[in-house]
Short mmCIF file of C-alpha atoms in Angstrom, two decimals:
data_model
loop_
_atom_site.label_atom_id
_atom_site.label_comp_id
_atom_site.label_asym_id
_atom_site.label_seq_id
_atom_site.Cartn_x
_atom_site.Cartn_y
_atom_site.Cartn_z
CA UNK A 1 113.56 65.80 105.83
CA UNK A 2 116.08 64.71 108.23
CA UNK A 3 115.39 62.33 110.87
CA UNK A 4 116.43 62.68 114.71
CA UNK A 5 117.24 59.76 116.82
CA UNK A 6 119.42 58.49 119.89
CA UNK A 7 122.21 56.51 118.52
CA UNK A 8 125.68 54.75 119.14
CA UNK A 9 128.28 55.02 116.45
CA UNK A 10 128.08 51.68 115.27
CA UNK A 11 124.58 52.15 114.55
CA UNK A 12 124.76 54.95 113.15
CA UNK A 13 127.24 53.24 110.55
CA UNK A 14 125.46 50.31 110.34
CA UNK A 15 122.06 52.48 109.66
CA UNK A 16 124.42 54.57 107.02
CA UNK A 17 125.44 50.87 105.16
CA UNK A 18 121.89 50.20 105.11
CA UNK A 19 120.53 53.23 103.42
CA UNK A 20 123.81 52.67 101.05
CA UNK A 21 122.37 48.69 100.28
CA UNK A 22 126.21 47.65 99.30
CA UNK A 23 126.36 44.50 97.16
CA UNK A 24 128.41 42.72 99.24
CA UNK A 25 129.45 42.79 103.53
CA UNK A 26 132.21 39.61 104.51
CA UNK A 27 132.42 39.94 108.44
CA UNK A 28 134.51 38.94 110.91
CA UNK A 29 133.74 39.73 114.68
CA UNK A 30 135.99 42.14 116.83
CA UNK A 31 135.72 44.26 119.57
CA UNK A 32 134.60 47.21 119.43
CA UNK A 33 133.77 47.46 116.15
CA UNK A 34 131.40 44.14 116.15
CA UNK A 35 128.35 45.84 116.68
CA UNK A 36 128.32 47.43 113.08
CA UNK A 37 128.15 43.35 111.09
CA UNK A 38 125.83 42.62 114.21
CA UNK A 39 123.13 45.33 113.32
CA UNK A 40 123.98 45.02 109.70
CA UNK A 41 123.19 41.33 109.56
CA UNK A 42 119.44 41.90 111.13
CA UNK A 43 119.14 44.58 108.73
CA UNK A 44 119.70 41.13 105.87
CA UNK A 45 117.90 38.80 108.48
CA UNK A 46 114.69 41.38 107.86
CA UNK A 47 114.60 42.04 104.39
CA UNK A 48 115.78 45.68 104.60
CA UNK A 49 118.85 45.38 102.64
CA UNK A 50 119.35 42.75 99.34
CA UNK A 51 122.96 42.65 100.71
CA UNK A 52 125.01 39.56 100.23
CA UNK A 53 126.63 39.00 103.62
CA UNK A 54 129.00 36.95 104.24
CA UNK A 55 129.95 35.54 107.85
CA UNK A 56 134.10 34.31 107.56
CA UNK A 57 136.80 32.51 109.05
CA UNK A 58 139.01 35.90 109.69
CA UNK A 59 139.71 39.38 109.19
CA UNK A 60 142.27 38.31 106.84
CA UNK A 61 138.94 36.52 104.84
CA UNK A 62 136.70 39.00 105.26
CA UNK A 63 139.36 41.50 103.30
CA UNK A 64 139.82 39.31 100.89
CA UNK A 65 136.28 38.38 100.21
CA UNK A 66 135.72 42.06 100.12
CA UNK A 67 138.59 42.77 97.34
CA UNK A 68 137.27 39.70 95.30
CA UNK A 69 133.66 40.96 95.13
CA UNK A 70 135.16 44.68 94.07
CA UNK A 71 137.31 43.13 91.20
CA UNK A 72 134.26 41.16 89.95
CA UNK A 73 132.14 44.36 90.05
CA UNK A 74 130.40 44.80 93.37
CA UNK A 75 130.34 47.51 96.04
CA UNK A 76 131.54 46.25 98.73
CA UNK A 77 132.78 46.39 102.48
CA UNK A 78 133.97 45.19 105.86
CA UNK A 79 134.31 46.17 108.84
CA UNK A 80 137.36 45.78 111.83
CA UNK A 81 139.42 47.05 114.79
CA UNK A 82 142.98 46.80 116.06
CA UNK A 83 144.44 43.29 115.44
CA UNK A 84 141.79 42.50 113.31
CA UNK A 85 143.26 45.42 110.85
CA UNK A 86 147.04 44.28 111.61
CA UNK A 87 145.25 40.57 110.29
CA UNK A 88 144.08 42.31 107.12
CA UNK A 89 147.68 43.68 106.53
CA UNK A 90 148.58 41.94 103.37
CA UNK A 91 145.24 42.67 101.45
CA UNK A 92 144.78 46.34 102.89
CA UNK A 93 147.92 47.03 100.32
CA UNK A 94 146.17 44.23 97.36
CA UNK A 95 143.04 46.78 97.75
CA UNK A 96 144.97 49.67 96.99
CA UNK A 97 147.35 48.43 94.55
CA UNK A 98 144.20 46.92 92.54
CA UNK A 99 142.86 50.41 92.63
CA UNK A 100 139.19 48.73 94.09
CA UNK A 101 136.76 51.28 95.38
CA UNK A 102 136.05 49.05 98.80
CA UNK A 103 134.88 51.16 101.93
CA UNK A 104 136.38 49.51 105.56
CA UNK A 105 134.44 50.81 108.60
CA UNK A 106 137.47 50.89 110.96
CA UNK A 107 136.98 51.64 114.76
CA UNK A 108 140.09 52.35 115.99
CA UNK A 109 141.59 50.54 119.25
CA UNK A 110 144.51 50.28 120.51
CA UNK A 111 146.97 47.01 119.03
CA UNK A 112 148.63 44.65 121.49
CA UNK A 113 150.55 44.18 123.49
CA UNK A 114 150.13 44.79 126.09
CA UNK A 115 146.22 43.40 125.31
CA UNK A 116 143.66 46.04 125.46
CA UNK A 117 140.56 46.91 123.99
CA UNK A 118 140.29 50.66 124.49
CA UNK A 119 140.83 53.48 122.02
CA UNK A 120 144.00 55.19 120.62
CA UNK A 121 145.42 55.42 117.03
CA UNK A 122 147.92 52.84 116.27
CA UNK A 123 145.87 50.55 114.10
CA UNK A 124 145.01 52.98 111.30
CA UNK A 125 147.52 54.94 111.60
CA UNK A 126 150.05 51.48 111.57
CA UNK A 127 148.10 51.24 108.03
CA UNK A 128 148.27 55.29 107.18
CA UNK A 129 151.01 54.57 103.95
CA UNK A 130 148.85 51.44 102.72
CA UNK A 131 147.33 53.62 99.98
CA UNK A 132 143.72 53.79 101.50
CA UNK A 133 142.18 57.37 101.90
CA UNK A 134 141.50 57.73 105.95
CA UNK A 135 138.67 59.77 107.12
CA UNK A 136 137.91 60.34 110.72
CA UNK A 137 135.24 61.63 112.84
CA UNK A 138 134.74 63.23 116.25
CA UNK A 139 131.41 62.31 117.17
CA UNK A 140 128.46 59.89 116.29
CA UNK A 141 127.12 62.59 113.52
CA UNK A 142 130.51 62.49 111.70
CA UNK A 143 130.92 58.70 111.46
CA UNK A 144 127.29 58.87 109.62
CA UNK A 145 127.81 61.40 107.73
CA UNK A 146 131.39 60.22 106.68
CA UNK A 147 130.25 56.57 105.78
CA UNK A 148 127.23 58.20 103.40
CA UNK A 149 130.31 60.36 101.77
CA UNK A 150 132.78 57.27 101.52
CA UNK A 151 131.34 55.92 98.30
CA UNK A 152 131.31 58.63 96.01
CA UNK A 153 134.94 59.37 97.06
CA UNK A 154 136.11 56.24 96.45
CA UNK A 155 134.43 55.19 93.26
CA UNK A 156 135.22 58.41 91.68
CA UNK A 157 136.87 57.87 88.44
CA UNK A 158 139.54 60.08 89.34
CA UNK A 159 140.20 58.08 92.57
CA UNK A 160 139.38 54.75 92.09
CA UNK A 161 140.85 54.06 95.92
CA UNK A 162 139.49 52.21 98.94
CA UNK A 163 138.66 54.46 101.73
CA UNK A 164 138.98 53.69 105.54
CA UNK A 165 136.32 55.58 107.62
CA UNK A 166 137.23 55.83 111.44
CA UNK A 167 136.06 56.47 114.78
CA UNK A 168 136.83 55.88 118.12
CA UNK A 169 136.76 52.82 119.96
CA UNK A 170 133.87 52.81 122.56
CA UNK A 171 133.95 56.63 123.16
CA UNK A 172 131.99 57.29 119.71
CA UNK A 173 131.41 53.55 118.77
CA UNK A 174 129.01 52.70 122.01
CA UNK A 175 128.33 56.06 123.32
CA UNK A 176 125.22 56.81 122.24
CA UNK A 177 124.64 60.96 121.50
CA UNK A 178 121.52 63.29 119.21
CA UNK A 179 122.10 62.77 115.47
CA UNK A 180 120.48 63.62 112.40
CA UNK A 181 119.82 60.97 109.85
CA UNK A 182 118.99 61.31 106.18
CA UNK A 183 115.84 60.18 104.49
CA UNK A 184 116.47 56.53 103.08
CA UNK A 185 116.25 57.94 99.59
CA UNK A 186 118.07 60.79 99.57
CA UNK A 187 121.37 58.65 100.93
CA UNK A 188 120.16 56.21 97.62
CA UNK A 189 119.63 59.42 95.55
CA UNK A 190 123.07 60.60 96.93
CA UNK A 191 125.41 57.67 96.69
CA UNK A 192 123.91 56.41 93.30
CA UNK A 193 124.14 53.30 91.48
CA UNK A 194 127.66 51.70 91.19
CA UNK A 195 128.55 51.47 87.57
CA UNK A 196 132.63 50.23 87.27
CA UNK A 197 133.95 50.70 83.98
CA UNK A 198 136.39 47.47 83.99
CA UNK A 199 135.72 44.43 86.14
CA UNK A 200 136.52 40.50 86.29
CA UNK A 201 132.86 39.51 85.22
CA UNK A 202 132.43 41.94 82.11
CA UNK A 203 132.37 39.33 79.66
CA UNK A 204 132.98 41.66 76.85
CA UNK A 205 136.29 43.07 78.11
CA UNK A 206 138.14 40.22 79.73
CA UNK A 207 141.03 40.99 82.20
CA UNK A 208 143.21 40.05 85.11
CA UNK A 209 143.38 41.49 88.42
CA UNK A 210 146.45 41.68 90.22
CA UNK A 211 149.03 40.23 87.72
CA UNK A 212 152.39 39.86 88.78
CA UNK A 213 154.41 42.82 88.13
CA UNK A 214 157.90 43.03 86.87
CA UNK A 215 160.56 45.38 87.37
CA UNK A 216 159.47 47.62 84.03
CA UNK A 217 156.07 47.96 85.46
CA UNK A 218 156.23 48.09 89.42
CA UNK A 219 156.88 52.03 89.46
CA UNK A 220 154.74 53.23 87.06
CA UNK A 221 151.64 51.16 89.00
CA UNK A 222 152.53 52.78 92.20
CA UNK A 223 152.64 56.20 90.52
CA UNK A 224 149.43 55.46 88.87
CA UNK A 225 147.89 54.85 92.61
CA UNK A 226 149.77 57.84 93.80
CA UNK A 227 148.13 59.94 91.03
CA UNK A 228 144.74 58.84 92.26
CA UNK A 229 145.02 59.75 95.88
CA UNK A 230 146.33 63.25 94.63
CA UNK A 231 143.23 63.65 92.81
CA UNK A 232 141.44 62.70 95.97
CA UNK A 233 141.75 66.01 97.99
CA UNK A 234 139.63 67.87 95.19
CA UNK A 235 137.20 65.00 95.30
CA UNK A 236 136.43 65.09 98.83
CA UNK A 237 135.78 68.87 98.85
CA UNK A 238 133.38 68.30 95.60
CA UNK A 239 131.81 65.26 97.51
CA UNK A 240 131.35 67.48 100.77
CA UNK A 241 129.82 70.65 99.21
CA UNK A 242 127.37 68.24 97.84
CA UNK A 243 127.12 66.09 100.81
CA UNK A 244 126.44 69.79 102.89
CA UNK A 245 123.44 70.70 99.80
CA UNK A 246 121.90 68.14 101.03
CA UNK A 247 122.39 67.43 104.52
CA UNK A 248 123.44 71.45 105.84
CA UNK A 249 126.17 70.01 107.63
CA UNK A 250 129.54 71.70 106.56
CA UNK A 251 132.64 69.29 105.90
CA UNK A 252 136.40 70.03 104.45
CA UNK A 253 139.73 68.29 105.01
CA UNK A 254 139.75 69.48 108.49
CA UNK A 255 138.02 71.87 110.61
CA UNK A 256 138.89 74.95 112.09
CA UNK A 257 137.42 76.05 115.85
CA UNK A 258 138.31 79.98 116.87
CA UNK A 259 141.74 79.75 115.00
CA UNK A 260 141.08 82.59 112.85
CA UNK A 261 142.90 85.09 115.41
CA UNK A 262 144.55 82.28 117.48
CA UNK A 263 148.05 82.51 118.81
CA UNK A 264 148.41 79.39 119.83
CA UNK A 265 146.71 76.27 118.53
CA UNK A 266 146.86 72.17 118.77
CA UNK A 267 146.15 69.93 115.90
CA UNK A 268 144.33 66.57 116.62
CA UNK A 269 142.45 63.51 115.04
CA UNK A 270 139.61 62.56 116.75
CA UNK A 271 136.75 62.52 119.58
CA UNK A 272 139.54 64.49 122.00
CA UNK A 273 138.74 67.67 119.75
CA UNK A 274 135.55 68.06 121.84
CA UNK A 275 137.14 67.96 124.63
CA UNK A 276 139.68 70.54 123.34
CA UNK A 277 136.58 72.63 122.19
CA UNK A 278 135.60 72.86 125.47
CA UNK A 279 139.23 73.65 127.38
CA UNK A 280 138.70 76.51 124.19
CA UNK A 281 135.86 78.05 125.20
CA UNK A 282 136.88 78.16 129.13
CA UNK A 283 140.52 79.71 127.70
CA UNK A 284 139.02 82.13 125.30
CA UNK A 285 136.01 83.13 128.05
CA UNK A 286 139.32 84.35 129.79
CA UNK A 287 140.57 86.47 126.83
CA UNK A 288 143.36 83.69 125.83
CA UNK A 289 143.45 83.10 121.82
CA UNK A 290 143.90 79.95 121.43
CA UNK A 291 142.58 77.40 118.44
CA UNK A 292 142.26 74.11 117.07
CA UNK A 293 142.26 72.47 113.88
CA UNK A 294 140.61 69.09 113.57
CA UNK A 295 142.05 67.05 110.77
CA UNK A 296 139.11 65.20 109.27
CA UNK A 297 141.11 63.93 106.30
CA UNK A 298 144.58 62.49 106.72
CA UNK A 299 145.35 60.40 104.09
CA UNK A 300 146.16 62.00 101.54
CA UNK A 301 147.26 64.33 104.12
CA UNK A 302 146.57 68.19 103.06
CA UNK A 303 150.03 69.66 104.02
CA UNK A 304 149.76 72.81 102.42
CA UNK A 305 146.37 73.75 103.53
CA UNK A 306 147.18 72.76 106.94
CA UNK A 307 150.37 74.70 107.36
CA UNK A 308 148.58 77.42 105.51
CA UNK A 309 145.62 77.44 108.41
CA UNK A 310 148.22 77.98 110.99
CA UNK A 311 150.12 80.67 108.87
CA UNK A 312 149.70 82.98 111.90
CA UNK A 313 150.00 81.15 114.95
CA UNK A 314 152.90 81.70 117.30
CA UNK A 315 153.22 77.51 118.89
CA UNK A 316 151.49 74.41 117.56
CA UNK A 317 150.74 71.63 120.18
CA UNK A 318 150.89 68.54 117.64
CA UNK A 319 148.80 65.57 119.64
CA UNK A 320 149.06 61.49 118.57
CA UNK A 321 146.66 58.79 119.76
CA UNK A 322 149.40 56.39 118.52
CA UNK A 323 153.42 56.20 119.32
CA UNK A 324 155.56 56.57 116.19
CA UNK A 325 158.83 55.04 117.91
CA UNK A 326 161.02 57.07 116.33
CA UNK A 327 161.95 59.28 119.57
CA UNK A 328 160.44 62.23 117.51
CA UNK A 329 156.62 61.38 118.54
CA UNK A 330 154.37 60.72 116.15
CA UNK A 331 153.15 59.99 112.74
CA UNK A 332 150.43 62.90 112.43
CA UNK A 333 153.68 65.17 114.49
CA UNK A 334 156.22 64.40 111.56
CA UNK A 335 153.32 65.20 108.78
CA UNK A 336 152.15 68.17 110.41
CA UNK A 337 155.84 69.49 111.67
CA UNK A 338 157.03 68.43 107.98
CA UNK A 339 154.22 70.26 106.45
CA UNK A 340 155.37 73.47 108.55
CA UNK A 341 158.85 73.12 107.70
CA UNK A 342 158.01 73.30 103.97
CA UNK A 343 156.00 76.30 104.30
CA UNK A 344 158.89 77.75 106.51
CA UNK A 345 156.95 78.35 109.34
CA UNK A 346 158.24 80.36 112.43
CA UNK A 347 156.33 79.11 115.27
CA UNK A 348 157.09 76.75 117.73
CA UNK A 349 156.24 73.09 117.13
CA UNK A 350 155.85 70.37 119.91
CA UNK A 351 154.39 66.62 119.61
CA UNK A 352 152.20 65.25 122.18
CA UNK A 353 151.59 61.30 122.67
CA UNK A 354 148.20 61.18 124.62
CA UNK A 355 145.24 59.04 125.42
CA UNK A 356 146.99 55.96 124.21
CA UNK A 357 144.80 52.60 125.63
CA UNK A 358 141.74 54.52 126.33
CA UNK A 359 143.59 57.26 128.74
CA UNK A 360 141.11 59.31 129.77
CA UNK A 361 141.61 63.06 128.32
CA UNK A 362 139.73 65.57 130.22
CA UNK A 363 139.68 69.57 129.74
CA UNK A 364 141.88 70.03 132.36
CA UNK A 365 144.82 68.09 130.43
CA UNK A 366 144.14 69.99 127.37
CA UNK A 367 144.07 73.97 129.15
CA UNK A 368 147.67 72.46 130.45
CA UNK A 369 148.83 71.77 127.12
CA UNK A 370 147.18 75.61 126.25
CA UNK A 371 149.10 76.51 129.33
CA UNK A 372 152.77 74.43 128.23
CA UNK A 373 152.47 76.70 124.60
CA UNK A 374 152.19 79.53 126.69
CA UNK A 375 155.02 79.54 128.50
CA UNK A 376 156.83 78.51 125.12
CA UNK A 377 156.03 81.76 123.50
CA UNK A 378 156.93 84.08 126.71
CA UNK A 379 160.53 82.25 126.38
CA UNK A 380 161.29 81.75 123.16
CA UNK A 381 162.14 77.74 123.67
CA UNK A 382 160.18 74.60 122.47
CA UNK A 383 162.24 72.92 124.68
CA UNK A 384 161.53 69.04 124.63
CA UNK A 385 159.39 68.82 121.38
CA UNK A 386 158.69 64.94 122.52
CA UNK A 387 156.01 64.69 124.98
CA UNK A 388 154.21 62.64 127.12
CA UNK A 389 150.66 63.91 128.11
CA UNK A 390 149.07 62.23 131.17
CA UNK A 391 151.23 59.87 131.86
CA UNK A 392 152.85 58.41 135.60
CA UNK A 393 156.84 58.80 134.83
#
């Protein structure tokens, strides 16, 4: 029977790790996502988890410690933000390479400089071609519900991958909203036992883990790992169906609100799709069809699905929490505009960069972007597909 309670997102991760009892939890402190070692490490201090965890001298460390206890057998996981990530950098693409089913409870914040603490995109999505599968969630009940799903993604023996599960810095990770929590033992029931196949201490198969790789080898390793994030999509539907059995909470690689009959529609990672919900429901009380469609799983990204969901729609509002510095926009612009191009999509494309450093994003900004599409379509012109949103020029 599910369980309600009043929770922050950190918790609510932290409470997810618990009911998972992973072998193994290296931590280093940063802010915002500090709170999720912090509750984790009572949960050791009072005998609720059997949980090895282990307090380092870095993020850098507390990656590595995490890939060594994975290679020797373990489940294991860390958690970070921001420059803690941008530490990890080196081992983030060691995890992937070693094909090491290691979960990283990332809550995203925006990397310096200028210094700041506050949300936007650029640290995971800095990491998005590292190999890792990213998930992300909108609200407290997502980042749960993704971090009880992360396991049996990753360790699946088609996948074999670590996965990054994200939320928002401070506007999921500390506000504190309703959520539904699982019975202890049907997240144990759920998750399962980890059983690796290969490993450093199976004494009766004996091998090395990351061995240098020459030139004859190199490519067909890195299409090995690119075979296993391919298999990934499938995995994360199977994982969800199961995951909704249980739970009767609905996930897919993204989520679609009113964009059945919408003409125009914005895609978005992220706690902003609430507010976009709402700006929806004012718009479409008004007889506007408009849409959204809420990627939950970008890496691997699900291009043809995605360009497949907005088929019909006359102009896309494309919006990144992170700058791509290409003078295009962004990275989840070029994969969704790239993904439209493919499918040879008619309708008008434009990329928004928004929120970036915690910029407030209220419904008002997002009916103007509804409003910006609008216009598009009644002239026939993108016009400039680069845009700023909220911003003092």
């Amino acid at each position: 029977m599910a369980k309600r309670d009043r929770l922050s997102g950190n918790e609510a991760v932290a409470i997810a790790l618990r009911q998972i009892n992973p072998d193994v939890f290296p931590a280093f402190p940063i802010t915002p996502s500090t709170e999720i070692p912090q509750y984790f490490a009572s949960f050791v201090a009072n005998g609720l988890v059997d949980t090895e965890f282990i307090p380092v001298e870095s993020e850098h460390s507390s990656m590595s410690a995490a890939i060594g206890a994975s290679a020797a057998g373990a489940r294991s996981l860390t958690a970070t933000s921001s420059c803690g990530l941008a530490y990890m950098w080196e081992e983030l693409y060691i995890a992937a390479s070693n094909r090491l089913p290691l979960a990283l409870a990332l809550v995203n914040r925006a990397l310096s400089g200028p210094i700041n603490i506050n949300c936007d995109h650029s640290d995971s999505m800095g990491a998005r071609d590292a190999g890792w599968i990213q998930i992300y969630a909108e609200n407290n009940q997502e980042a749960y519900d993704n971090m009880v799903q992360a396991y049996r993604i990753s360790e699946h023996k088609d996948v074999r991958l670590p996965i990054m599960i994200c939320q928002d810095g401070f506007i999921t990770s500390h506000a504190v909203e309703n959520i539904e929590l699982l019975e202890d033992v049907e997240v144990k029931d759920f998750v399962g036992e980890y059983e690796p196949e290969d490993y450093l201490l199976n004494s009766k198969c004996p091998l090395a883990v990351g061995p240098y790789s020459v030139t004859d080898y190199y490519m067909e390793a890195k299409r090995n790992q690119a075979e296993g994030m391919r298999c990934a999509k499938q995995v994360v539907l199977e994982v969800a169906e199961e995951f909704a059995a249980l739970s009767g909470r609905q996930y897919g690689l993204f989520e679609e609100y009113c964009l059945d009959d919408a003409e125009r529609a914005v895609v978005m990672i992220g706690s902003a799709a609430g507010t976009t919900k709402d700006a929806i429901d004012r718009l479409r009380a008004a007889g506007e069809k408009v849409g959204l469609l809420k990627i939950r799983l970008y890496r691997p990204f699900p291009a043809e699905e995605i360009a497949g969901a907005l088929s019909h729609v006359k102009a896309v509002a494309v919006m990144d929490r992170a700058e791509g510095y290409s003078n295009q926009g962004g990275p989840l612009g070029a994969d969704v505009m790239a993904a439209m191009f493919r499918a040879r999509s008619k309708a008008f494309a434009v990329n928004y960069v928004y929120g970036l450093g915690g910029r407030d994003v209220r419904v008002e900004d997002m009916e103007g972007v509804f409003a910006d599409l609008k216009k598009i379509v009644e002239d026939g012109d993108a016009g400039e597909t680069y845009r700023y949103l909220g911003v003092r020029e």
